[in-house]
Amino acid sequence: MKKQILFFFPENPFSDKAGNVIRAKTNLNVLKKLGYNIDLAGIEDMYKALNDNTDFDNNLVDHLFLLSRRPSKRITSLKYWKYKIIKIFSKRNKSNPLLTAYIKGCFRELLKKKNYDYIIINYEQWTGLLDGKLSNNPVKIIDTHDWITLNEFYKNPLLKIGDRFQEEINNLKKFDRIITISQDEYFIFNSFLGGKVINIPPSFPVCFSSTSKKKYDLIFVGSDNIFNIKSMQWFFNSVYPLLPENINILIIGKICRHLEKKEGVEQIEFSKDLQEYYDVSKISLCPMLEGTGIKIKVIEALSYGLPVVGTERAVDGFSSKYANGCLISNDPEIFKDNIMALLQNESYYQNLKTQAEEYFRNNFYEEKSIQQWKKILI
């Protein structure tokens, strides 16, 4: 009999709108290839806030369960008034206001209906879903995605770092397996939590392009999170004015909503198939100034064999900061020089492209991820 997995991810992993979402869908692909039956759970309020539909790939997922943070508001509903009373006496979760006592109760009811062998929770903030005794004693796995304390500090410099990091470590202790995607974050969590921590970097299939004719010199793919917005504002304020006027740049994603129209810059807010654009682009941009974890957009670019020009944050989480297909600098002038060196020297470009492909095969190839997941699902 196939083993059962309950995979909790708060958003719709099939929306393809951001790197974290793409990675969640990639993990579902890997788990299905390993032969598991998978149910998906998410948060109804997040689906609505993000305008996510409830479509999912039934070749990967058997059922979708959406959890609401409160029952429907009906005066005669006993469930609603019970929720109101519990809310009065419950402490608000400061790190995750959406994690209500009602959601926890709904999740426990879900677990009573089916004996899952594994429960995979995405993001440390949702650890509270597992509060209380679990029937069938499933293996509890957390996919951290990021070092959340640092992520929250970037957004709120007044954060009490010690208290938040202690909370994060205490939450991670509740799991049997702890997955990181960044080598840097693996070192941090392994130092505190030992052997239950395993690093499984993001993975993609190989999509190296043999297309020689390129329409775009530079491509950037990103959602409209605060880190992407700051990064592209820096690029257009500090690097773009240094580039020749004939440079062709393509920007894809909701980040376009926050960018002014520029000469030589094409903007596409959404594309279901990025390959057609990566295939006709020469260099991928990653001018990240903040943010935690490995940058999915960089791994994705490497999977298409594109060299990357970025800032130091572009190679966060890499096992090697050099010989990885990326040219790195936080200095706008050097950043510009790195772009121009690749565009003007074809031999140099081909050498870095080969380096990008080799580094991808050795570190982020899908088969490698499958083998790593296989080791922890025993």
mmCIF file of N, CA, C and O in Angstrom, residues 252-325:
data_model
loop_
_atom_site.group_PDB
_atom_site.id
_atom_site.type_symbol
_atom_site.label_atom_id
_atom_site.label_comp_id
_atom_site.label_asym_id
_atom_site.label_seq_id
_atom_site.Cartn_x
_atom_site.Cartn_y
_atom_site.Cartn_z
ATOM 1 N N ILE A 252 9.961 40.030 -15.976
ATOM 2 C CA ILE A 252 8.750 39.205 -15.915
ATOM 3 C C ILE A 252 8.310 39.054 -14.455
ATOM 4 O O ILE A 252 9.129 38.779 -13.578
ATOM 5 N N GLY A 253 7.018 39.213 -14.215
ATOM 6 C CA GLY A 253 6.468 38.982 -12.879
ATOM 7 C C GLY A 253 5.733 40.199 -12.342
ATOM 8 O O GLY A 253 5.728 41.287 -12.942
ATOM 9 N N LYS A 254 5.126 40.042 -11.178
ATOM 10 C CA LYS A 254 4.356 41.132 -10.563
ATOM 11 C C LYS A 254 5.233 42.308 -10.157
ATOM 12 O O LYS A 254 4.723 43.391 -9.862
ATOM 13 N N ILE A 255 6.554 42.117 -10.144
ATOM 14 C CA ILE A 255 7.474 43.218 -9.897
ATOM 15 C C ILE A 255 7.220 44.359 -10.883
ATOM 16 O O ILE A 255 7.460 45.533 -10.570
ATOM 17 N N CYS A 256 6.692 44.037 -12.066
ATOM 18 C CA CYS A 256 6.427 45.050 -13.099
ATOM 19 C C CYS A 256 5.468 46.125 -12.597
ATOM 20 O O CYS A 256 5.517 47.277 -13.076
ATOM 21 N N ARG A 257 4.600 45.777 -11.655
ATOM 22 C CA ARG A 257 3.637 46.750 -11.125
ATOM 23 C C ARG A 257 4.314 47.901 -10.396
ATOM 24 O O ARG A 257 3.709 48.942 -10.152
ATOM 25 N N HIS A 258 5.586 47.708 -10.023
ATOM 26 C CA HIS A 258 6.287 48.697 -9.212
ATOM 27 C C HIS A 258 7.421 49.371 -9.980
ATOM 28 O O HIS A 258 8.230 50.073 -9.376
ATOM 29 N N LEU A 259 7.465 49.146 -11.296
ATOM 30 C CA LEU A 259 8.557 49.708 -12.099
ATOM 31 C C LEU A 259 8.032 50.713 -13.100
ATOM 32 O O LEU A 259 6.971 50.515 -13.700
ATOM 33 N N GLU A 260 8.783 51.779 -13.303
ATOM 34 C CA GLU A 260 8.442 52.747 -14.330
ATOM 35 C C GLU A 260 8.831 52.197 -15.702
ATOM 36 O O GLU A 260 9.687 51.319 -15.822
ATOM 37 N N LYS A 261 8.194 52.718 -16.725
ATOM 38 C CA LYS A 261 8.558 52.345 -18.088
ATOM 39 C C LYS A 261 9.928 52.935 -18.412
ATOM 40 O O LYS A 261 10.205 54.088 -18.099
ATOM 41 N N LYS A 262 10.790 52.103 -19.000
ATOM 42 C CA LYS A 262 12.135 52.541 -19.342
ATOM 43 C C LYS A 262 12.444 52.193 -20.790
ATOM 44 O O LYS A 262 11.942 51.194 -21.325
ATOM 45 N N GLU A 263 13.320 52.969 -21.395
ATOM 46 C CA GLU A 263 13.751 52.702 -22.765
ATOM 47 C C GLU A 263 14.504 51.378 -22.817
ATOM 48 O O GLU A 263 15.391 51.110 -22.008
ATOM 49 N N GLY A 264 14.128 50.522 -23.754
ATOM 50 C CA GLY A 264 14.809 49.243 -23.925
ATOM 51 C C GLY A 264 14.407 48.175 -22.916
ATOM 52 O O GLY A 264 15.056 47.128 -22.846
ATOM 53 N N VAL A 265 13.352 48.434 -22.150
ATOM 54 C CA VAL A 265 12.905 47.480 -21.125
ATOM 55 C C VAL A 265 11.495 47.012 -21.447
ATOM 56 O O VAL A 265 10.554 47.820 -21.505
ATOM 57 N N GLU A 266 11.339 45.714 -21.653
ATOM 58 C CA GLU A 266 10.019 45.119 -21.879
ATOM 59 C C GLU A 266 9.532 44.489 -20.577
ATOM 60 O O GLU A 266 10.301 43.832 -19.869
ATOM 61 N N GLN A 267 8.253 44.689 -20.266
ATOM 62 C CA GLN A 267 7.685 44.163 -19.035
ATOM 63 C C GLN A 267 6.530 43.218 -19.345
ATOM 64 O O GLN A 267 5.647 43.540 -20.151
ATOM 65 N N ILE A 268 6.566 42.037 -18.713
ATOM 66 C CA ILE A 268 5.490 41.050 -18.842
ATOM 67 C C ILE A 268 5.096 40.635 -17.432
ATOM 68 O O ILE A 268 5.908 40.067 -16.700
ATOM 69 N N GLU A 269 3.867 40.927 -17.034
ATOM 70 C CA GLU A 269 3.472 40.700 -15.641
ATOM 71 C C GLU A 269 3.350 39.226 -15.289
ATOM 72 O O GLU A 269 3.623 38.832 -14.152
ATOM 73 N N PHE A 270 2.954 38.387 -16.247
ATOM 74 C CA PHE A 270 2.835 36.958 -15.932
ATOM 75 C C PHE A 270 3.082 36.124 -17.178
ATOM 76 O O PHE A 270 2.632 36.464 -18.272
ATOM 77 N N SER A 271 3.806 35.028 -16.986
ATOM 78 C CA SER A 271 4.004 34.050 -18.050
ATOM 79 C C SER A 271 3.919 32.646 -17.457
ATOM 80 O O SER A 271 4.620 32.347 -16.487
ATOM 81 N N LYS A 272 3.074 31.829 -18.021
ATOM 82 C CA LYS A 272 2.947 30.453 -17.544
ATOM 83 C C LYS A 272 4.153 29.624 -17.937
ATOM 84 O O LYS A 272 4.569 28.717 -17.208
ATOM 85 N N ASP A 273 4.753 29.954 -19.071
ATOM 86 C CA ASP A 273 5.903 29.198 -19.560
ATOM 87 C C ASP A 273 7.098 30.139 -19.719
ATOM 88 O O ASP A 273 7.165 30.932 -20.658
ATOM 89 N N LEU A 274 8.032 30.043 -18.781
ATOM 90 C CA LEU A 274 9.190 30.924 -18.818
ATOM 91 C C LEU A 274 10.252 30.468 -19.809
ATOM 92 O O LEU A 274 11.110 31.260 -20.204
ATOM 93 N N GLN A 275 10.194 29.213 -20.213
ATOM 94 C CA GLN A 275 11.271 28.685 -21.064
ATOM 95 C C GLN A 275 11.413 29.469 -22.363
ATOM 96 O O GLN A 275 12.536 29.727 -22.815
ATOM 97 N N GLU A 276 10.290 29.863 -22.942
ATOM 98 C CA GLU A 276 10.378 30.582 -24.216
ATOM 99 C C GLU A 276 11.134 31.902 -24.064
ATOM 100 O O GLU A 276 11.732 32.399 -25.027
ATOM 101 N N TYR A 277 11.127 32.464 -22.866
ATOM 102 C CA TYR A 277 11.836 33.725 -22.626
ATOM 103 C C TYR A 277 13.280 33.495 -22.186
ATOM 104 O O TYR A 277 14.182 34.218 -22.614
ATOM 105 N N TYR A 278 13.503 32.495 -21.354
ATOM 106 C CA TYR A 278 14.882 32.174 -20.977
ATOM 107 C C TYR A 278 15.685 31.747 -22.204
ATOM 108 O O TYR A 278 16.873 32.063 -22.322
ATOM 109 N N ASP A 279 15.061 31.023 -23.122
ATOM 110 C CA ASP A 279 15.764 30.522 -24.303
ATOM 111 C C ASP A 279 16.289 31.645 -25.199
ATOM 112 O O ASP A 279 17.262 31.453 -25.927
ATOM 113 N N VAL A 280 15.622 32.797 -25.154
ATOM 114 C CA VAL A 280 16.049 33.901 -26.035
ATOM 115 C C VAL A 280 16.683 35.039 -25.227
ATOM 116 O O VAL A 280 16.750 36.176 -25.686
ATOM 117 N N SER A 281 17.125 34.715 -24.005
ATOM 118 C CA SER A 281 17.806 35.699 -23.166
ATOM 119 C C SER A 281 19.250 35.254 -22.944
ATOM 120 O O SER A 281 19.541 34.062 -22.910
ATOM 121 N N LYS A 282 20.128 36.211 -22.760
ATOM 122 C CA LYS A 282 21.549 35.882 -22.671
ATOM 123 C C LYS A 282 22.055 35.823 -21.229
ATOM 124 O O LYS A 282 22.821 34.932 -20.861
ATOM 125 N N ILE A 283 21.629 36.756 -20.373
ATOM 126 C CA ILE A 283 22.137 36.860 -19.004
ATOM 127 C C ILE A 283 20.965 37.050 -18.047
ATOM 128 O O ILE A 283 20.031 37.814 -18.342
ATOM 129 N N SER A 284 21.009 36.397 -16.911
ATOM 130 C CA SER A 284 19.997 36.588 -15.878
ATOM 131 C C SER A 284 20.513 37.565 -14.828
ATOM 132 O O SER A 284 21.680 37.517 -14.428
ATOM 133 N N LEU A 285 19.634 38.448 -14.369
ATOM 134 C CA LEU A 285 19.973 39.430 -13.346
ATOM 135 C C LEU A 285 19.497 38.975 -11.970
ATOM 136 O O LEU A 285 18.402 38.413 -11.833
ATOM 137 N N CYS A 286 20.318 39.258 -10.947
ATOM 138 C CA CYS A 286 19.870 39.051 -9.567
ATOM 139 C C CYS A 286 20.532 40.105 -8.675
ATOM 140 O O CYS A 286 21.486 39.816 -7.951
ATOM 141 N N PRO A 287 19.994 41.338 -8.707
ATOM 142 C CA PRO A 287 20.612 42.425 -7.931
ATOM 143 C C PRO A 287 20.069 42.524 -6.506
ATOM 144 O O PRO A 287 19.812 43.615 -6.006
ATOM 145 N N MET A 288 19.895 41.372 -5.824
ATOM 146 C CA MET A 288 19.281 41.356 -4.497
ATOM 147 C C MET A 288 20.165 42.036 -3.458
ATOM 148 O O MET A 288 21.368 41.809 -3.401
ATOM 149 N N LEU A 289 19.541 42.866 -2.635
ATOM 150 C CA LEU A 289 20.251 43.572 -1.572
ATOM 151 C C LEU A 289 19.952 42.972 -0.204
ATOM 152 O O LEU A 289 20.765 43.077 0.716
ATOM 153 N N GLU A 290 18.775 42.365 -0.054
ATOM 154 C CA GLU A 290 18.355 41.753 1.195
ATOM 155 C C GLU A 290 17.641 40.449 0.875
ATOM 156 O O GLU A 290 17.502 40.061 -0.277
ATOM 157 N N GLY A 291 17.174 39.783 1.940
ATOM 158 C CA GLY A 291 16.465 38.523 1.752
ATOM 159 C C GLY A 291 17.296 37.369 2.266
ATOM 160 O O GLY A 291 18.524 37.459 2.379
ATOM 161 N N THR A 292 16.621 36.297 2.603
ATOM 162 C CA THR A 292 17.295 35.138 3.172
ATOM 163 C C THR A 292 17.135 33.936 2.256
ATOM 164 O O THR A 292 16.356 33.953 1.318
ATOM 165 N N GLY A 293 17.887 32.901 2.572
ATOM 166 C CA GLY A 293 17.755 31.665 1.814
ATOM 167 C C GLY A 293 18.385 31.750 0.444
ATOM 168 O O GLY A 293 18.857 32.804 -0.010
ATOM 169 N N ILE A 294 18.380 30.630 -0.224
ATOM 170 C CA ILE A 294 18.911 30.559 -1.571
ATOM 171 C C ILE A 294 17.932 31.249 -2.518
ATOM 172 O O ILE A 294 16.733 31.281 -2.264
ATOM 173 N N LYS A 295 18.427 31.831 -3.579
ATOM 174 C CA LYS A 295 17.567 32.577 -4.498
ATOM 175 C C LYS A 295 17.089 31.644 -5.621
ATOM 176 O O LYS A 295 17.867 31.239 -6.489
ATOM 177 N N ILE A 296 15.795 31.324 -5.587
ATOM 178 C CA ILE A 296 15.221 30.384 -6.555
ATOM 179 C C ILE A 296 15.426 30.891 -7.982
ATOM 180 O O ILE A 296 15.691 30.116 -8.906
ATOM 181 N N LYS A 297 15.325 32.208 -8.162
ATOM 182 C CA LYS A 297 15.464 32.771 -9.507
ATOM 183 C C LYS A 297 16.851 32.481 -10.082
ATOM 184 O O LYS A 297 17.005 32.322 -11.296
ATOM 185 N N VAL A 298 17.873 32.396 -9.224
ATOM 186 C CA VAL A 298 19.229 32.091 -9.694
ATOM 187 C C VAL A 298 19.320 30.631 -10.123
ATOM 188 O O VAL A 298 19.870 30.316 -11.186
ATOM 189 N N ILE A 299 18.776 29.733 -9.300
ATOM 190 C CA ILE A 299 18.792 28.299 -9.649
ATOM 191 C C ILE A 299 18.033 28.067 -10.951
ATOM 192 O O ILE A 299 18.470 27.305 -11.823
ATOM 193 N N GLU A 300 16.902 28.718 -11.083
ATOM 194 C CA GLU A 300 16.097 28.581 -12.293
ATOM 195 C C GLU A 300 16.881 29.041 -13.518
ATOM 196 O O GLU A 300 16.879 28.366 -14.569
ATOM 197 N N ALA A 301 17.559 30.168 -13.406
ATOM 198 C CA ALA A 301 18.362 30.667 -14.530
ATOM 199 C C ALA A 301 19.468 29.686 -14.889
ATOM 200 O O ALA A 301 19.725 29.413 -16.071
ATOM 201 N N LEU A 302 20.143 29.133 -13.865
ATOM 202 C CA LEU A 302 21.205 28.155 -14.119
ATOM 203 C C LEU A 302 20.646 26.907 -14.800
ATOM 204 O O LEU A 302 21.339 26.273 -15.608
ATOM 205 N N SER A 303 19.416 26.550 -14.488
ATOM 206 C CA SER A 303 18.814 25.355 -15.101
ATOM 207 C C SER A 303 18.624 25.528 -16.596
ATOM 208 O O SER A 303 18.495 24.550 -17.336
ATOM 209 N N TYR A 304 18.588 26.781 -17.048
ATOM 210 C CA TYR A 304 18.500 27.075 -18.481
ATOM 211 C C TYR A 304 19.879 27.376 -19.068
ATOM 212 O O TYR A 304 19.988 27.739 -20.242
ATOM 213 N N GLY A 305 20.913 27.247 -18.258
ATOM 214 C CA GLY A 305 22.269 27.475 -18.733
ATOM 215 C C GLY A 305 22.634 28.931 -18.878
ATOM 216 O O GLY A 305 23.585 29.264 -19.601
ATOM 217 N N LEU A 306 21.929 29.826 -18.175
ATOM 218 C CA LEU A 306 22.240 31.244 -18.269
ATOM 219 C C LEU A 306 23.234 31.662 -17.192
ATOM 220 O O LEU A 306 23.035 31.350 -16.016
ATOM 221 N N PRO A 307 24.286 32.369 -17.570
ATOM 222 C CA PRO A 307 25.131 33.004 -16.561
ATOM 223 C C PRO A 307 24.315 34.045 -15.800
ATOM 224 O O PRO A 307 23.346 34.603 -16.330
ATOM 225 N N VAL A 308 24.704 34.319 -14.569
ATOM 226 C CA VAL A 308 23.988 35.268 -13.722
ATOM 227 C C VAL A 308 24.928 36.399 -13.328
ATOM 228 O O VAL A 308 26.067 36.160 -12.917
ATOM 229 N N VAL A 309 24.447 37.622 -13.452
ATOM 230 C CA VAL A 309 25.161 38.780 -12.914
ATOM 231 C C VAL A 309 24.328 39.286 -11.735
ATOM 232 O O VAL A 309 23.146 39.605 -11.886
ATOM 233 N N GLY A 310 24.962 39.334 -10.566
ATOM 234 C CA GLY A 310 24.210 39.702 -9.376
ATOM 235 C C GLY A 310 25.058 40.368 -8.320
ATOM 236 O O GLY A 310 26.257 40.603 -8.497
ATOM 237 N N THR A 311 24.405 40.668 -7.212
ATOM 238 C CA THR A 311 25.073 41.181 -6.023
ATOM 239 C C THR A 311 25.506 39.993 -5.160
ATOM 240 O O THR A 311 25.254 38.832 -5.492
ATOM 241 N N GLU A 312 26.107 40.268 -4.022
ATOM 242 C CA GLU A 312 26.585 39.203 -3.136
ATOM 243 C C GLU A 312 25.448 38.304 -2.658
ATOM 244 O O GLU A 312 25.636 37.108 -2.444
ATOM 245 N N ARG A 313 24.252 38.866 -2.495
ATOM 246 C CA ARG A 313 23.102 38.086 -2.020
ATOM 247 C C ARG A 313 22.662 37.036 -3.056
ATOM 248 O O ARG A 313 21.959 36.094 -2.717
ATOM 249 N N ALA A 314 23.076 37.194 -4.291
ATOM 250 C CA ALA A 314 22.647 36.268 -5.345
ATOM 251 C C ALA A 314 23.127 34.852 -5.097
ATOM 252 O O ALA A 314 22.491 33.884 -5.512
ATOM 253 N N VAL A 315 24.275 34.701 -4.421
ATOM 254 C CA VAL A 315 24.822 33.362 -4.191
ATOM 255 C C VAL A 315 24.678 32.933 -2.729
ATOM 256 O O VAL A 315 25.384 32.040 -2.270
ATOM 257 N N ASP A 316 23.755 33.562 -1.999
ATOM 258 C CA ASP A 316 23.442 33.092 -0.649
ATOM 259 C C ASP A 316 23.079 31.610 -0.702
ATOM 260 O O ASP A 316 22.319 31.169 -1.572
ATOM 261 N N GLY A 317 23.612 30.845 0.239
ATOM 262 C CA GLY A 317 23.243 29.441 0.341
ATOM 263 C C GLY A 317 23.982 28.513 -0.586
ATOM 264 O O GLY A 317 23.815 27.293 -0.513
ATOM 265 N N PHE A 318 24.826 29.039 -1.481
ATOM 266 C CA PHE A 318 25.585 28.182 -2.392
ATOM 267 C C PHE A 318 26.713 27.493 -1.628
ATOM 268 O O PHE A 318 27.324 28.080 -0.738
ATOM 269 N N SER A 319 27.003 26.270 -2.011
ATOM 270 C CA SER A 319 28.115 25.547 -1.391
ATOM 271 C C SER A 319 29.450 26.148 -1.799
ATOM 272 O O SER A 319 30.449 26.009 -1.103
ATOM 273 N N SER A 320 29.470 26.812 -2.951
ATOM 274 C CA SER A 320 30.676 27.507 -3.415
ATOM 275 C C SER A 320 30.279 28.896 -3.880
ATOM 276 O O SER A 320 29.315 29.052 -4.636
ATOM 277 N N LYS A 321 30.994 29.903 -3.443
ATOM 278 C CA LYS A 321 30.712 31.272 -3.853
ATOM 279 C C LYS A 321 31.423 31.625 -5.160
ATOM 280 O O LYS A 321 31.252 32.720 -5.686
ATOM 281 N N TYR A 322 32.239 30.693 -5.658
ATOM 282 C CA TYR A 322 33.000 30.929 -6.885
ATOM 283 C C TYR A 322 32.802 29.751 -7.838
ATOM 284 O O TYR A 322 32.325 28.693 -7.446
ATOM 285 N N ALA A 323 33.173 29.952 -9.095
ATOM 286 C CA ALA A 323 33.072 28.898 -10.120
ATOM 287 C C ALA A 323 31.670 28.304 -10.150
ATOM 288 O O ALA A 323 31.492 27.093 -10.194
ATOM 289 N N ASN A 324 30.663 29.180 -10.145
ATOM 290 C CA ASN A 324 29.269 28.715 -10.099
ATOM 291 C C ASN A 324 28.397 29.321 -11.195
ATOM 292 O O ASN A 324 27.175 29.207 -11.155
ATOM 293 N N GLY A 325 29.032 29.978 -12.146
ATOM 294 C CA GLY A 325 28.268 30.572 -13.243
ATOM 295 C C GLY A 325 27.757 31.965 -12.941
ATOM 296 O O GLY A 325 27.000 32.538 -13.736
#
